[in-house]
Coordinates of C-alpha atoms and ligand atoms in Angstrom, one line a residue:
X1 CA 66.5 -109.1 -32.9
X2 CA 68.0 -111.2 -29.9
X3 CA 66.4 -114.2 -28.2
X4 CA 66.2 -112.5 -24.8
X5 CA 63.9 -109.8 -27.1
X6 CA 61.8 -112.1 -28.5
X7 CA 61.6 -114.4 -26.2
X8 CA 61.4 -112.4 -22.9
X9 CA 60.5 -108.4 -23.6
X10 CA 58.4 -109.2 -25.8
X11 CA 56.4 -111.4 -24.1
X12 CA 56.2 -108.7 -21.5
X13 CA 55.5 -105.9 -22.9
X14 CA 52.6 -107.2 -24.9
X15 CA 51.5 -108.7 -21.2
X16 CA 51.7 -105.1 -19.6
X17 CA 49.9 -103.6 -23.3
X18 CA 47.2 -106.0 -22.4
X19 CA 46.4 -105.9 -18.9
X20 CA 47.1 -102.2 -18.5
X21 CA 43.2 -101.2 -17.5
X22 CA 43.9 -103.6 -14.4
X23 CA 47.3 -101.6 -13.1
X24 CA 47.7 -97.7 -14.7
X25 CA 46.9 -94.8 -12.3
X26 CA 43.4 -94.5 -11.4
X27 CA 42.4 -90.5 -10.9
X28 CA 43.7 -89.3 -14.2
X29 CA 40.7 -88.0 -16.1
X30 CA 42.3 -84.9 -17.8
X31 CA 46.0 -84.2 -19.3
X32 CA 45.9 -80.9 -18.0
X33 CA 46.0 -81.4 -13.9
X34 CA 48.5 -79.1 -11.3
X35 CA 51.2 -80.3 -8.9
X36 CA 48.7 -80.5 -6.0
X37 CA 46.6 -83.2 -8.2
X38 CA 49.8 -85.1 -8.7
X39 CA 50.7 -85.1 -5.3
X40 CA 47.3 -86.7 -4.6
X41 CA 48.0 -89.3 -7.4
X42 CA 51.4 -89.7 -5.7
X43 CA 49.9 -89.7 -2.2
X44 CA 47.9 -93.3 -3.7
X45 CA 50.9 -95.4 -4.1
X46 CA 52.7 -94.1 -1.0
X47 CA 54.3 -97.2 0.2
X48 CA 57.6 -97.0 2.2
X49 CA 58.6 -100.5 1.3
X50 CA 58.4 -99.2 -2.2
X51 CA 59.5 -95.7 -2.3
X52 CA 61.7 -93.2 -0.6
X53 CA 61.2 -89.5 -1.0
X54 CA 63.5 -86.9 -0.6
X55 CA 62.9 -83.4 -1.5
X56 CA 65.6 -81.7 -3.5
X57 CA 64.4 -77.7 -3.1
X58 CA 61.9 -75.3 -4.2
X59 CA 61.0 -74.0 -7.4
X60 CA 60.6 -70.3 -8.5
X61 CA 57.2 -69.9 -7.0
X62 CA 58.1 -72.2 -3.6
X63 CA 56.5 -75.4 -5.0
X64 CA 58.4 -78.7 -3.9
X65 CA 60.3 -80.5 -6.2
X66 CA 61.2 -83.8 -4.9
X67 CA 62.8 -87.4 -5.6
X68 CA 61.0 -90.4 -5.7
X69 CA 63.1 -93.7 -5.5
X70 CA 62.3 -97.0 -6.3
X71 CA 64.0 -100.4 -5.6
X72 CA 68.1 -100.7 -4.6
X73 CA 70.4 -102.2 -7.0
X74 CA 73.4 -100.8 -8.1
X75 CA 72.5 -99.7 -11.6
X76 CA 70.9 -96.3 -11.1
X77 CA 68.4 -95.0 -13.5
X78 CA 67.1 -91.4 -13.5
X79 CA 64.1 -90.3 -14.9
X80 CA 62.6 -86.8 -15.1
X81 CA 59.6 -85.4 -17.0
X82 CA 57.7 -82.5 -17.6
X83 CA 60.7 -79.9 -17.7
X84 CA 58.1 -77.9 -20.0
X85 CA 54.8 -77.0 -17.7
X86 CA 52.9 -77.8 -20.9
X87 CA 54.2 -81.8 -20.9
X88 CA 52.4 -83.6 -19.0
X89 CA 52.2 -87.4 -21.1
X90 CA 55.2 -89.1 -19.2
X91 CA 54.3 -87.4 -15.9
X92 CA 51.0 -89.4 -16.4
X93 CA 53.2 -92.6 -17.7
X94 CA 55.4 -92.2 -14.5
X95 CA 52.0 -92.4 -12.4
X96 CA 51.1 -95.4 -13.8
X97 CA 54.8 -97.2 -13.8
X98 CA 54.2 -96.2 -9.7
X99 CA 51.3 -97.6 -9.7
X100 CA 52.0 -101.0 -11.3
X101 CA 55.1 -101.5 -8.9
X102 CA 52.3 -101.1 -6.3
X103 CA 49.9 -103.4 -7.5
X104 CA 51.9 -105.8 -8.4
X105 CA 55.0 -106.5 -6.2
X106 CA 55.6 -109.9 -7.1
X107 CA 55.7 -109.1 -10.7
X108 CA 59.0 -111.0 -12.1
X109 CA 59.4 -107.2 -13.6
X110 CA 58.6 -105.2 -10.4
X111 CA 61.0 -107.7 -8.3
X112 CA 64.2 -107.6 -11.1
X113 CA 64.0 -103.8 -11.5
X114 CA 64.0 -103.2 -7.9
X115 CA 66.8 -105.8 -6.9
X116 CA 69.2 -105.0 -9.7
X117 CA 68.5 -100.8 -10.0
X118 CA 67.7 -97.6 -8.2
X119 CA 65.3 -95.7 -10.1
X120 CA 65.6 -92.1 -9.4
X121 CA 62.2 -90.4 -10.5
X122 CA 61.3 -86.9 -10.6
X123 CA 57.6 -86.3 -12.0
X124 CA 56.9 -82.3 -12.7
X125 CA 60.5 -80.2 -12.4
X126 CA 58.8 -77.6 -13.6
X127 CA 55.0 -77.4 -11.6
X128 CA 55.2 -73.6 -12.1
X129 CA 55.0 -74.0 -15.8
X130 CA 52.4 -77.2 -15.1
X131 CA 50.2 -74.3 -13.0
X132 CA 49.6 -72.1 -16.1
X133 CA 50.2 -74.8 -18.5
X134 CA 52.8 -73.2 -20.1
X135 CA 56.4 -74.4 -21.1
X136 CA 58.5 -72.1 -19.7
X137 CA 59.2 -71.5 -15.6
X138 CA 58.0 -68.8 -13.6
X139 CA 60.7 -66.7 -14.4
X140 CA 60.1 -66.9 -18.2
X141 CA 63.0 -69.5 -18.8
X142 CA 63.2 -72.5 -21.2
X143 CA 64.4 -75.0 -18.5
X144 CA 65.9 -77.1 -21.6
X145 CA 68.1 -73.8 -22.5
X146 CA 69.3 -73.2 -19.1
X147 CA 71.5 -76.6 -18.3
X148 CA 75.1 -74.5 -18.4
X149 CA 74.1 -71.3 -16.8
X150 CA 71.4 -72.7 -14.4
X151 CA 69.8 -69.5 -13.5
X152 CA 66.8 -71.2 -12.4
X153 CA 66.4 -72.9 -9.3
X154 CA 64.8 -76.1 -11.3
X155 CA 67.8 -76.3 -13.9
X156 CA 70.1 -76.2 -10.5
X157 CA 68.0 -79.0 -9.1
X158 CA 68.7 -81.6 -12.1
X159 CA 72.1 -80.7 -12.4
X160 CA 72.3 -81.1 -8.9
X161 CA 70.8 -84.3 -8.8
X162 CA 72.9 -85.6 -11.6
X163 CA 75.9 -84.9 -10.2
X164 CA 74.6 -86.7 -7.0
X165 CA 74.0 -89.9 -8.2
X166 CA 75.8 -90.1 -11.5
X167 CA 73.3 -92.3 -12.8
X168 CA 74.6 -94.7 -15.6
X169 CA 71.0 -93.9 -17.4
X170 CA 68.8 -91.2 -18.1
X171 CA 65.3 -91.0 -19.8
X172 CA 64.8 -86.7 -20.4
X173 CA 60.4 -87.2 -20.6
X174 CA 59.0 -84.4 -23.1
X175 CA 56.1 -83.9 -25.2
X176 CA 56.2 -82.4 -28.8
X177 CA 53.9 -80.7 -31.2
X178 CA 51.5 -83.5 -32.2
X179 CA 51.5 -82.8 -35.6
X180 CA 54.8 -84.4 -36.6
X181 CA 55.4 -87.0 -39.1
X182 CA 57.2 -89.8 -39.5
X183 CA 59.5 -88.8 -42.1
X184 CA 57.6 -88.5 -45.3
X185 CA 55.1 -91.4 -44.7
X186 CA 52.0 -88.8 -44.2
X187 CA 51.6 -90.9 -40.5
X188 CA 51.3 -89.0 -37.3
X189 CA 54.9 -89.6 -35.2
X190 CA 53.1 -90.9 -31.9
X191 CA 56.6 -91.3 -30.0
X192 CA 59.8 -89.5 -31.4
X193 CA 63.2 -91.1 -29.8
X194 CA 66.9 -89.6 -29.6
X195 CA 69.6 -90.8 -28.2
X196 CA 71.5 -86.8 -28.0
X197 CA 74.7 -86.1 -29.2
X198 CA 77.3 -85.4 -26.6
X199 CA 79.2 -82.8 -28.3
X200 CA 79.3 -81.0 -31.8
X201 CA 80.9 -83.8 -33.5
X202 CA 77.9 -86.1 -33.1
X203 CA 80.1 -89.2 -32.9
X204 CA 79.5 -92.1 -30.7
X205 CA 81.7 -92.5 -27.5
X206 CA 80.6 -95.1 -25.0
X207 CA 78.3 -93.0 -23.0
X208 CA 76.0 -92.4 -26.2
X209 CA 76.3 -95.6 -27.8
X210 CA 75.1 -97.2 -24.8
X211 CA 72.2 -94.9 -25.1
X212 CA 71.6 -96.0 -28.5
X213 CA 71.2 -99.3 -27.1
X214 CA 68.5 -98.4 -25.1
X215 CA 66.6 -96.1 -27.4
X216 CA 66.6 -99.5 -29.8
X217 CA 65.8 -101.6 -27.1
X218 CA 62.4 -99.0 -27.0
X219 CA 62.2 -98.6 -30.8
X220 CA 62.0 -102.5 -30.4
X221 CA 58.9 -102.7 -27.9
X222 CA 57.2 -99.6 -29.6
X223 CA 57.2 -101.3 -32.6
X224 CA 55.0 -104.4 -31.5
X225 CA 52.5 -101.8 -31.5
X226 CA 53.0 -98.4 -33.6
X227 CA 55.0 -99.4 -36.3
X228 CA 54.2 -97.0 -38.6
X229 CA 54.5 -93.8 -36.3
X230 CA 57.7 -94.3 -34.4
X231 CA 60.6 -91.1 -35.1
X232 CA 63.8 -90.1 -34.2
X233 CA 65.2 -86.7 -33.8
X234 CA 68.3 -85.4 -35.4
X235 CA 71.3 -84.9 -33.1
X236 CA 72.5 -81.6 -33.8
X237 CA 74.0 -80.8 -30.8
X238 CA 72.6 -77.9 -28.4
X239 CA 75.4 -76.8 -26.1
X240 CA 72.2 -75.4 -23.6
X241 CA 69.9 -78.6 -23.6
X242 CA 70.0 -80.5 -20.8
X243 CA 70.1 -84.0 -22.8
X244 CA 72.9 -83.0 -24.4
X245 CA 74.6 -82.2 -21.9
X246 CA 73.7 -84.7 -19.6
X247 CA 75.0 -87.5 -22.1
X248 CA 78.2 -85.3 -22.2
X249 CA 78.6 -85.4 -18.3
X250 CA 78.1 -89.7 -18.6
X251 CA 75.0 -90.5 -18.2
X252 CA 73.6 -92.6 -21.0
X253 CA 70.8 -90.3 -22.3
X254 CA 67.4 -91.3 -24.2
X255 CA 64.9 -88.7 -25.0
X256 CA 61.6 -89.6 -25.7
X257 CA 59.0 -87.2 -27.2
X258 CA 55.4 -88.0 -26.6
X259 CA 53.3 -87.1 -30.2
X260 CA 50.1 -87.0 -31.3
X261 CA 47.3 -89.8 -31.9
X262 CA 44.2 -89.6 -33.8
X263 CA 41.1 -88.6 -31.8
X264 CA 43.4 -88.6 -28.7
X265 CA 43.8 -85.1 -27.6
X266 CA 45.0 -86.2 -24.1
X267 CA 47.2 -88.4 -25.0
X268 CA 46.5 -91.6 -23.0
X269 CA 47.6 -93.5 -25.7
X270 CA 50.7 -92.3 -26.0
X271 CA 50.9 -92.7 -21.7
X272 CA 50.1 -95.8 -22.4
X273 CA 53.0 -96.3 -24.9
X274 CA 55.4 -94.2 -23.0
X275 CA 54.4 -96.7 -19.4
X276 CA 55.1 -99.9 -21.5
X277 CA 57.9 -98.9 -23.3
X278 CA 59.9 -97.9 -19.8
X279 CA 58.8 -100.2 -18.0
X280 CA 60.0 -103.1 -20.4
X281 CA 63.1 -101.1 -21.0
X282 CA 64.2 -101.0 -17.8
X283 CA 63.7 -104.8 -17.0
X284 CA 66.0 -104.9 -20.1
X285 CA 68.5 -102.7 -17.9
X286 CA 68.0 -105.2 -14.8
X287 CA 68.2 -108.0 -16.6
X288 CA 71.8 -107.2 -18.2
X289 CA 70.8 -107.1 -21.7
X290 CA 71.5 -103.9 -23.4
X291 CA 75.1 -104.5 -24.1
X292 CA 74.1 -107.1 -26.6
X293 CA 71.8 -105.0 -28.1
X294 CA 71.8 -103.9 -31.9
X295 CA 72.0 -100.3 -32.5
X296 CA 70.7 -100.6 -36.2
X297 CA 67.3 -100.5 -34.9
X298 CA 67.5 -97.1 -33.6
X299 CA 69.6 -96.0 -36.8
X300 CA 66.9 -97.1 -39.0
X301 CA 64.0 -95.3 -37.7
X302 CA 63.1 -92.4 -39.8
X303 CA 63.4 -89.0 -38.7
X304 CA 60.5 -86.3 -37.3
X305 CA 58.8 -84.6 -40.0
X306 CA 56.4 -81.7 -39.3
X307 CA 54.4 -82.6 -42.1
X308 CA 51.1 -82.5 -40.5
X309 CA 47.9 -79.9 -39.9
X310 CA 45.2 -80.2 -37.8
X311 CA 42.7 -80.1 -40.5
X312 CA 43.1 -79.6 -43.9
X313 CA 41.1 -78.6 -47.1
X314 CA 41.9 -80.1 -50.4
X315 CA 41.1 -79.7 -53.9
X316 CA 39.4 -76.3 -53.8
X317 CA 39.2 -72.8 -56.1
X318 CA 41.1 -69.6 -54.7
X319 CA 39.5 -66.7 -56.7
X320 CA 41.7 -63.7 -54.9
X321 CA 39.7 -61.2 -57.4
X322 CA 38.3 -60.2 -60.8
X323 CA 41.5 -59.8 -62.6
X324 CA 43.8 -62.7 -62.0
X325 CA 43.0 -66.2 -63.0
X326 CA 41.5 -68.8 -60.3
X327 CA 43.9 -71.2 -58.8
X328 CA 43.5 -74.9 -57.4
X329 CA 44.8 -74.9 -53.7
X330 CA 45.0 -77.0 -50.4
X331 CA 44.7 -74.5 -47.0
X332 CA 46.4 -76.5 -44.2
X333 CA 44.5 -74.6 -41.0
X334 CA 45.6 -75.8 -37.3
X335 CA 43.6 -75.2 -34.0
X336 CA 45.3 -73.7 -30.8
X337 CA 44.1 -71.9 -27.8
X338 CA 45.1 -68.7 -26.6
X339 CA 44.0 -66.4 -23.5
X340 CA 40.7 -64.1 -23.7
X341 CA 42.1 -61.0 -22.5
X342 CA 38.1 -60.4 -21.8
X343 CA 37.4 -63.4 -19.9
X344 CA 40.8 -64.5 -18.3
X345 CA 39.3 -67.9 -20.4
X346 CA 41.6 -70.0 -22.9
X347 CA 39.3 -69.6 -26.5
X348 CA 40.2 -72.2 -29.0
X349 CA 40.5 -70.6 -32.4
X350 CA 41.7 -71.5 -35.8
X351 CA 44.8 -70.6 -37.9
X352 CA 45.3 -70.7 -41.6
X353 CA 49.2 -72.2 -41.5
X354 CA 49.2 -72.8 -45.2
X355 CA 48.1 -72.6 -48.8
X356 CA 49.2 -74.4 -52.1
X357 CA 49.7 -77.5 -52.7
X358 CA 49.5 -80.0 -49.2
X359 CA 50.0 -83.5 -51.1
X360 CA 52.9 -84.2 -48.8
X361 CA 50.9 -83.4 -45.9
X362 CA 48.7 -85.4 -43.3
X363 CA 45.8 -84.3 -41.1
X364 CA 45.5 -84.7 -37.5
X365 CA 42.2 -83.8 -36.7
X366 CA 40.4 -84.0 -40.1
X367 CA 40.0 -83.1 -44.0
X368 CA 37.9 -82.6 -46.5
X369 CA 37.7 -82.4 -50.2
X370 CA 36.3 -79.4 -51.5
X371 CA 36.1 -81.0 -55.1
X372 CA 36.8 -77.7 -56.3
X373 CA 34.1 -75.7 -54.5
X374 CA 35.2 -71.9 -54.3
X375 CA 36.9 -70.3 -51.2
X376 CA 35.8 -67.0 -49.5
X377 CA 39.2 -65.1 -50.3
X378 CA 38.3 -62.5 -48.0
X379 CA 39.6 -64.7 -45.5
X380 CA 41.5 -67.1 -47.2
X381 CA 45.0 -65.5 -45.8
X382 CA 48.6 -66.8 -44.1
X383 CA 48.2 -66.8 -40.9
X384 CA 44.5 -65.3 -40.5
X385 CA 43.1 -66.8 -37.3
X386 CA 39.1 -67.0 -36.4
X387 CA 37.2 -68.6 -33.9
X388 CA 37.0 -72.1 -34.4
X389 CA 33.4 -72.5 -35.2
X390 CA 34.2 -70.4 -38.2
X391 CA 36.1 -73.0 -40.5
X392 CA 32.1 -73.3 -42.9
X393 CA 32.7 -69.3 -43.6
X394 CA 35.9 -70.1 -45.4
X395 CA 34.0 -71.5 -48.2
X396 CA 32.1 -68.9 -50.9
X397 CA 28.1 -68.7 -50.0
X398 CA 26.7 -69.7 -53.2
Ligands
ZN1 ZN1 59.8 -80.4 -23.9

């Protein structure tokens, strides 16, 4: 770890960790919220001495999709989140990063980011998908499958925009599943990181390994606070993704994957972590630091295990019927929502994901131990969903 780490980022980030009440977006009370909500957000912090907007086209369904751009130095940086409708951590992240430039313009951060880079932000490429909550775009596409044919007006628009500036740095904002792991430590991967492969070899030309000097950079800062539930993603290559293919066209590429966190269904931990780890990253970027940084910190983190279920039971008696003998099991259940065809509503409801043995796995949500109290195996089956209020019928009436 360098002395301008220690001594400088450090220092900052836990500064931004600790007064964050005092600067993040104000507004955000919900992680599910449409384009026209963050446009109000947006509206907030609209400052010309701060931003310029430009806007880049339409999506399917004729919403705006435009570029916000902060500060004017010569290193440009381009950010984009919420590709997938159903994203929305760094969306809320990016609100907050806007909002601390505005609340603090004398910042020693706010003043070297904007004096030595361009930051080229688009929140929400996809506010179709962010409409119905869903990942895909109007037209039913994976935007993150769609980077070489660009059949999509959105897919056109980042391309598009790429090419423009040819940034020298890219951060590709997702969310993932929150029931990852990191590795096989049975914790819950909060943040996953990946610096992509630019082709099917996976080696590292200059473009990527630059890249991995910023993902370490973050690995660094995320690590003053969530040591134990920082991932990485493998790079097998995807000739369709856009992070991929980005790092391929020169861009140095980082994607980060916002995870889960106990009791923190929306996220705003992980906002938090995803605001703090940018913005320290990129006054790393101003300041000229990354190329002394050590990629061994980004090697070493351990990769994204989906070892994880929403709630599990342990330690109870399977009795399938009279004739073969009882068994010990775990059931690994998960909860999700899905659309009442009924009420037009989303109903929560439960799914049985496993059964057997879960010693390797983690809970999200909760668990219990049975201590060998006998299950109902009329329902006691792969993949047998019920409504969530249900989960006390899976256990035998005595
Ligand atoms: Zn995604």
């Amino acid at each position: 770890m360098s002395t301008f780490f220690q001594s400088t980022i450090q220092s900052l980030a836990c500064e931004l960790f600790n007064s964050y009440d005092s600067y993040k977006a104000s507004g955000i009370s919900s992680s599910r919220f449409t384009q026209a909500e963050m446009l109000q957000w947006l509206h907030l912090f609209k400052d010309q001495r701060l931003f310029g907007k430009s806007v880049l086209g339409t999506s399917a369904e004729g919403r705006e999709i435009a570029l916000y751009s902060i500060g004017d130095g010569s290193t440009k940086v381009m950010l984009w989140s919420q590709m997938h409708g159903d994203e929305p951590t760094a969306t809320m992240a990016l609100m907050d990063i806007f909002s601390f430039f505005t609340k603090n313009p004398e910042h020693i951060a706010t003043k070297t980011i904007r004096e030595k880079l361009t930051l080229l932000v688009i929140p929400m490429l996809n506010p179709d998908g962010a409409e119905r909550f869903t990942r895909r775009t109007a037209q039913m596409i994976d935007m993150n499958r769609d980077a070489l044919a660009l059949m999509t007006p959105e897919a056109k628009i980042l391309k598009n925009t790429r090419d423009t500036y040819q940034p020298e740095y890219g951060f590709n904002l997702h969310d993932q599943e929150p029931r990852y792991t990191v590795g096989t430590t049975q914790k819950i991967t909060a943040v996953a990181l990946l610096a992509p492969a630019a082709d099917e070899s996976r080696g590292d030309n200059p473009v990527r390994l630059r890249a991995k000097r910023v993902a370490s950079t973050l690995a660094q800062v995320l690590n003053l606070f969530i040591p134990e539930n920082l991932a990485k993603w493998d790079d097998t290559f995807y000739s369709t993704a856009f992070g991929d293919n980005i790092q391929k066209w020169g861009t140095s590429t980082v994607l980060i994957e916002s995870g889960g966190w106990r009791g923190d269904p929306d996220k705003f931990f992980i906002r938090k972590l995803n605001c703090i780890g940018l913005l320290a990253t990129l006054y790393a970027i101003a300041a000229g630091e990354i190329s002394k940084v050590d990629v061994a910190m980004y090697e070493q983190i351990p990769f994204n295990m989906k070892l994880g279920y929403d709630y599990i039971i342990r330690n109870a008696v399977l009795k399938s019927n009279g004739q073969i003998a009882p068994i010990r099991v775990d059931v690994g259940i998960n909860f999700n929502k899905r659309i009442n065809t009924v009420t037009g509503q989303m109903d929560d409801y439960a799914i049985i994901m496993e059964i057997g043995d879960l010693s390797a796995f983690t809970s999200l949500e909760k668990e219990v131990n049975a201590n060998g109290a006998e299950l109902n195996a009329d329902l006691i089956k792969l993949e047998h969903s019920f409504s969530a209020g249900e989960i006390e019928l899976l256990f035998k009436r005595m």
